XYZ file of C-alpha atoms in Angstrom:
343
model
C 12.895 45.040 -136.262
C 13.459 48.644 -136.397
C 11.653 50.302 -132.985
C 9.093 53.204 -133.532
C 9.369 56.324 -131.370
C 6.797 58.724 -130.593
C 7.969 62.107 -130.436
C 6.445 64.332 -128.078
C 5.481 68.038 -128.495
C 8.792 69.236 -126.466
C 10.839 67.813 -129.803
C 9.047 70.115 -132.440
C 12.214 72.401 -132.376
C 14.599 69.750 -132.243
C 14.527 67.992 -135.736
C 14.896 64.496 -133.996
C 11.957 62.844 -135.903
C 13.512 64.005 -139.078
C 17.164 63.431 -138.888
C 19.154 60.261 -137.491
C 20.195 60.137 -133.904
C 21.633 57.743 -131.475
C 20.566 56.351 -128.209
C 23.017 56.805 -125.815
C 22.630 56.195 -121.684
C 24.730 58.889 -120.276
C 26.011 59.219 -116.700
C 24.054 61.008 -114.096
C 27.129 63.923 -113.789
C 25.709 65.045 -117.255
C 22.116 65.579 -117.248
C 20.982 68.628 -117.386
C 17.407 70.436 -117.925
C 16.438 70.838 -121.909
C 18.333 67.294 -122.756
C 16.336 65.371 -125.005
C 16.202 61.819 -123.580
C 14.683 58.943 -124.922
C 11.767 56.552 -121.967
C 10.919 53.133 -122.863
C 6.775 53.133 -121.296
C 6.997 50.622 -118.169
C 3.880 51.261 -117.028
C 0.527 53.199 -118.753
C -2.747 53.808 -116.552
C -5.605 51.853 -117.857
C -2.993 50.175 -120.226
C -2.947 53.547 -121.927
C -1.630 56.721 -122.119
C -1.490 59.808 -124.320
C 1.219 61.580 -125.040
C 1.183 65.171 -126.997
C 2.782 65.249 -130.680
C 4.584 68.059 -131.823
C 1.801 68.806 -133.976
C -0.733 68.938 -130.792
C -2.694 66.067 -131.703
C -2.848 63.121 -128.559
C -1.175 59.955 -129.029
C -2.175 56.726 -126.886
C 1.297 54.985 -126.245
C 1.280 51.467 -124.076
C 3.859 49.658 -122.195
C 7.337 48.829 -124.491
C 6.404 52.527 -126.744
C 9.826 54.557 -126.975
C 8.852 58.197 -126.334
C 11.460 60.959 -126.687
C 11.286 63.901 -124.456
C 13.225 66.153 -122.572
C 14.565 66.658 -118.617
C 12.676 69.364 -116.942
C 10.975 70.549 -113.920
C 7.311 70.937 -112.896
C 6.110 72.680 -109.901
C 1.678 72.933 -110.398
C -0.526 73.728 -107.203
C -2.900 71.439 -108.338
C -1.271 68.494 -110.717
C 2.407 67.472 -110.167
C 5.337 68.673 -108.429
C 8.787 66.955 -109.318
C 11.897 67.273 -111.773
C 14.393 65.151 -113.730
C 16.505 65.672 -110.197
C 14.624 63.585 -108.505
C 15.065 60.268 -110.895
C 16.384 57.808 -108.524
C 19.314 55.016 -108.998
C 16.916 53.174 -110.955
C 16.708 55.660 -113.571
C 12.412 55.069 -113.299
C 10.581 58.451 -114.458
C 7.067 59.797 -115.322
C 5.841 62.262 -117.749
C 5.200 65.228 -115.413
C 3.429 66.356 -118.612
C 2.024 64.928 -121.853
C 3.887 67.199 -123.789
C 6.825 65.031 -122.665
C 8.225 66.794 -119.410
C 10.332 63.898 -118.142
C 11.567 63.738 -114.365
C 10.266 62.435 -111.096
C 7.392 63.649 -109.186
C 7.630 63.831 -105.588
C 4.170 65.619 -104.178
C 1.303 64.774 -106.670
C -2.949 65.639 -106.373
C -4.734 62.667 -105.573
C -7.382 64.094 -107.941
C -4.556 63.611 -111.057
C -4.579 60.410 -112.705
C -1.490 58.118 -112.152
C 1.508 59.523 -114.200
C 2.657 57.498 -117.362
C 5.930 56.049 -115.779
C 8.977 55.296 -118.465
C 12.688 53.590 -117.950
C 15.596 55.839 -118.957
C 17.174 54.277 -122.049
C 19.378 56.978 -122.978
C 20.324 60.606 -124.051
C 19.541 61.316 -127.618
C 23.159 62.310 -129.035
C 24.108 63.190 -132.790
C 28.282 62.776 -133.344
C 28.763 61.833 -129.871
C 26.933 64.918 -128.219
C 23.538 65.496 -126.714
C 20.612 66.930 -128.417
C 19.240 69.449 -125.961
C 16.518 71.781 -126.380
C 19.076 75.048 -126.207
C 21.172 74.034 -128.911
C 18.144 73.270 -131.226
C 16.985 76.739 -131.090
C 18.684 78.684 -134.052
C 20.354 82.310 -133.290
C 18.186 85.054 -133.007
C 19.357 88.762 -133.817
C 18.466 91.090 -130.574
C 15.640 93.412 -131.307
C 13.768 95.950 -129.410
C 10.342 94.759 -128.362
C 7.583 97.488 -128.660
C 4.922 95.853 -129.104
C 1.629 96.860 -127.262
C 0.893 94.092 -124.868
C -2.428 92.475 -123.151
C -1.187 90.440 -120.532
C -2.808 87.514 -118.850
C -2.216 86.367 -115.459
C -4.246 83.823 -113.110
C -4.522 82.975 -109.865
C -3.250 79.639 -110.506
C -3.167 77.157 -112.756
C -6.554 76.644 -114.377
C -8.152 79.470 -113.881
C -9.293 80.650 -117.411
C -6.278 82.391 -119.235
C -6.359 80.911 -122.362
C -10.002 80.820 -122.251
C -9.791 84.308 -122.122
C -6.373 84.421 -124.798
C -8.533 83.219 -127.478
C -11.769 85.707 -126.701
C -9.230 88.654 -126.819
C -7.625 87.468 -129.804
C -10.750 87.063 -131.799
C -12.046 90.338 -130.745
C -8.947 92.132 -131.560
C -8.845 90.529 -135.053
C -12.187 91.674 -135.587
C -11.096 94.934 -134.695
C -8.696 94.626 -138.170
C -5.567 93.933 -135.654
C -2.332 91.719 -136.225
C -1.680 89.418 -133.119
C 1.079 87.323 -131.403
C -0.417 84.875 -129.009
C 2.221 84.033 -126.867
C 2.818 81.996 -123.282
C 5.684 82.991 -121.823
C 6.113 81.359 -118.192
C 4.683 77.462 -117.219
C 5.374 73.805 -118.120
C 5.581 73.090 -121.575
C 2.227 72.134 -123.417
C 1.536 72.757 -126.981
C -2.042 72.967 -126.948
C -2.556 75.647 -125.213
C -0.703 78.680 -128.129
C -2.449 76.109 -130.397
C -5.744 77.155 -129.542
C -4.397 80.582 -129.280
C -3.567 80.090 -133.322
C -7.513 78.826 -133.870
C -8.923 81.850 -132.355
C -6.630 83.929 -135.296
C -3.139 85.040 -134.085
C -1.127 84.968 -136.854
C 2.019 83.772 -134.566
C 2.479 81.306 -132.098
C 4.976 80.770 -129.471
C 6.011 80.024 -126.327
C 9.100 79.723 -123.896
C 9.470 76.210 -125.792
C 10.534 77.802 -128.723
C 13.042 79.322 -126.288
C 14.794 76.210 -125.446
C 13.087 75.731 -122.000
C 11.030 72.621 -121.050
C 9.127 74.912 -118.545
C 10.022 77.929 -117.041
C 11.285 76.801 -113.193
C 14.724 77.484 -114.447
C 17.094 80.081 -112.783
C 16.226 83.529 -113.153
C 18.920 84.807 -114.906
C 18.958 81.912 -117.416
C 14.684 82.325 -117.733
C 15.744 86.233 -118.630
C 18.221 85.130 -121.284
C 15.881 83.195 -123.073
C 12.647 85.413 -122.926
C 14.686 88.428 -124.415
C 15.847 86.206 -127.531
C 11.768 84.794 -127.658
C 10.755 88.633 -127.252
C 12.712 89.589 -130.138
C 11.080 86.472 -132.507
C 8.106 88.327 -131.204
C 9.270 91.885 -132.027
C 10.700 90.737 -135.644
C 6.685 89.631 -136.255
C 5.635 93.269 -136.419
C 2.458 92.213 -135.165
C -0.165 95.361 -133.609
C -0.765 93.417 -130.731
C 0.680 90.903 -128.342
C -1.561 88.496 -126.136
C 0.852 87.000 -123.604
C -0.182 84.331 -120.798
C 1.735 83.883 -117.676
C 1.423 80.524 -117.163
C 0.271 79.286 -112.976
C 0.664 82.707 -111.156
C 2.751 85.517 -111.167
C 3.974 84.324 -107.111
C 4.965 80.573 -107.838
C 8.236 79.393 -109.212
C 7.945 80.291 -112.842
C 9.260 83.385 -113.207
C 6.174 85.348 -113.726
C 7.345 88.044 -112.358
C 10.661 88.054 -114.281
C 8.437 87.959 -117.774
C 6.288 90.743 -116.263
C 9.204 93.215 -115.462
C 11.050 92.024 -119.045
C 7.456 93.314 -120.811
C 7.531 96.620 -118.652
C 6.026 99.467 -119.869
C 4.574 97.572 -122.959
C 2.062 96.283 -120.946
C -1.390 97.947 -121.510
C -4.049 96.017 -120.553
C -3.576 93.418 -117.653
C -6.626 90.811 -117.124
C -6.449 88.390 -114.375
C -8.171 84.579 -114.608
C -9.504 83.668 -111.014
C -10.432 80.852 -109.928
C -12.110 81.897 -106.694
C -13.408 85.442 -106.066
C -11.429 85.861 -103.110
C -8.552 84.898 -105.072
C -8.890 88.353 -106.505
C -7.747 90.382 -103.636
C -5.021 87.839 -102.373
C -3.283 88.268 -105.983
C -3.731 91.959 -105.691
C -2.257 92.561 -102.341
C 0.701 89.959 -103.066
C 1.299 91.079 -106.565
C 0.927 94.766 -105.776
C -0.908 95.510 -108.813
C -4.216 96.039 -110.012
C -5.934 94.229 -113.435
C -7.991 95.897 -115.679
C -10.646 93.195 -116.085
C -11.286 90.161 -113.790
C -12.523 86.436 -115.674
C -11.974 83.026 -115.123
C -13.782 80.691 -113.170
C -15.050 83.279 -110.708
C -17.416 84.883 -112.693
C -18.643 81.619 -113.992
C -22.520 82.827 -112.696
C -23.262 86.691 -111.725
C -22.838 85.526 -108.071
C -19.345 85.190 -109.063
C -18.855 88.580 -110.928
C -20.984 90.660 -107.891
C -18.837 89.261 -105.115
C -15.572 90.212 -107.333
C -16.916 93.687 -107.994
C -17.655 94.165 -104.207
C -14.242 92.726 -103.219
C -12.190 94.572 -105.559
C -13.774 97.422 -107.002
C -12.621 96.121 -110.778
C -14.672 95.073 -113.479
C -15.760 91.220 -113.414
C -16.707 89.569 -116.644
C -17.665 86.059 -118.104
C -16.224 85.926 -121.504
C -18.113 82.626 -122.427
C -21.022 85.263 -122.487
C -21.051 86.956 -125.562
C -23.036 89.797 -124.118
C -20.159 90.814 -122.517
C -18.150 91.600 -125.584
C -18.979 95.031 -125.937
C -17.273 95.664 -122.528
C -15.061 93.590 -123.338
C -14.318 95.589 -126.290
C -14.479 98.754 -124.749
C -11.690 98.169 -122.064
C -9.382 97.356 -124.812
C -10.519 100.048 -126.690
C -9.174 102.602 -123.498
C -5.984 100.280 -122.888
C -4.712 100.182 -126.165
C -5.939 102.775 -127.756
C -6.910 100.685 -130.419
C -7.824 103.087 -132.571
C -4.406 104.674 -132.891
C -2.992 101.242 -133.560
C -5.366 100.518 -135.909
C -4.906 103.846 -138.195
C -0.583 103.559 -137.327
């Protein structure tokens, strides 16, 4: 009988669950990040486990399933740390995402649920040579990027960037504007530009569409592949950008890499916290100040008070929908949205 795989949401570039491939156990010499590999599930918690699909929608898989994903590297303050170069002789590994991040963890929260653990069964190869997310993304022709940009960082993980994405979006569409929602550093998860597509940008992407599983990659490789994803962007025409830094700027993602690559495009910067003191440690690290502080911190007005006396910048909750009209306003003086809107 013919086995049934489950494709997770790092394959939606690749073609795999459209077109024939072969299952092929390579040696360890050529693994890389970005190759599509194929885990039989050894071991599910609860006796089940969900796995992402490439359309976003959560699959339960349980131990025997086949699910193809690809070799990466996670590195999340408060989930998993690990990578596929930490897989051991007995080729055991977990998904260090459900999006299908396959590797090893090696420091994990004891708050996270146990990781779905798989057994390496092989590389996915068509005519002898790996599939790999790189190769599945299709040449892009090098454009300037000029596109106005509202940038989101956090604190850390968590702390209320797309949250805050998919108020901006909304408000800027209501404000007649094009947008690209984008998320351009973390570890991948489709979800998450998903929801940035429900709230009404007419484009979605992320560094996935970029060939990267997540974004702990080398810098100079990270740079390569955000220019060709800025110039998908670019060729969109779009008024407005709404780009998420995935974790925080500091950790191993190469926030700051995507920040400098945006530049001077950058017009309004809003930082997710997580803790009101968070605020100031970001700021003094980072060297630079947001235009608008959200996130988990100004959850209650204790929150947004203590931010305000800390930092001096403007605190909102944007699950309050009195706070719109600021809200509004401080895009209105970043952007000059009314130039865009008449250009």
């Amino acid at each position: 009988m013919k086995r049934r795989y489950f494709f997770s949401s790092l394959t939606r570039i690749s073609g795999l669950s459209e077109t024939p491939f072969s299952v092929e156990p390579l040696a360890r010499r050529h693994w890389e990040t970005g190759d599509y590999v194929v885990g039989e599930v050894a071991s599910s918690p609860g006796g089940a486990a969900r796995v992402e699909l490439p359309s976003g929608r959560m699959v339960e898989v349980v131990e025997g399933d086949l699910v193809v994903g690809a070799f990466g590297v996670r590195y999340a303050t408060l989930e998993a740390v690990g990578g596929w170069q930490n897989i051991g002789f007995d080729r055991r590994m977990e998904a260090l995402t459900s999006a299908g991040l396959f590797g090893r963890s090696t420091s994990r929260s004891t708050l996270l649920p146990a990781l779905l653990t798989l057994d390496y069964r092989g590389h996915a190869t068509r005519g002898g040579e790996k599939v790999t997310m790189r190769t599945s993304v299709p040449p892009v022709p090098e454009r300037g990027f000029a596109i106005p940009t509202v940038l989101l960082v956090g604190t850390s993980m968590s702390a209320g960037k797309t949250t805050t994405a998919k108020v901006v979006i909304r408000l800027l569409r209501e404000a007649g504007l094009s947008c690209v929602g984008a998320k351009l550093t973390g570890a991948g998860r489709y979800r998450d530009i998903l929801a940035m597509g429900d709230a009404g940008a007419e484009h979605i992407l992320d560094f996935v569409d970029a060939g990267l599983p997540s974004t702990v990659v080398p810098e100079s490789e990270y740079r390569g592949a955000l220019r060709g994803l800025l110039s998908r962007i670019a060729a969109t025409e779009a008024d407005v950008l709404v780009a998420e830094v995935g974790a925080s700027p500091l950790e191993p993602y190469n926030g700051q890499a995507a920040i400098e690559e945006l530049g001077e495009h950058v017009r309004c910067t809003i930082l997710s916290a997580s803790d009101p003191y968070a605020v100031t440690g970001v700021i003094s690290a980072f060297g630079k100040r947001p235009d608008l502080v959200t996130g988990l911190a100004t959850s209650t007005r204790a929150g947004t008070e203590l931010v305000r006396k800390l930092s001096g910048i403007p605190a909102l909750n944007v699950l309050d929908r009195e706070s719109f009209p600021q809200i509004r306003t401080i895009l209105d003086r970043t952007l000059a949205l009314r130039e865009v809107a008449l250009s």
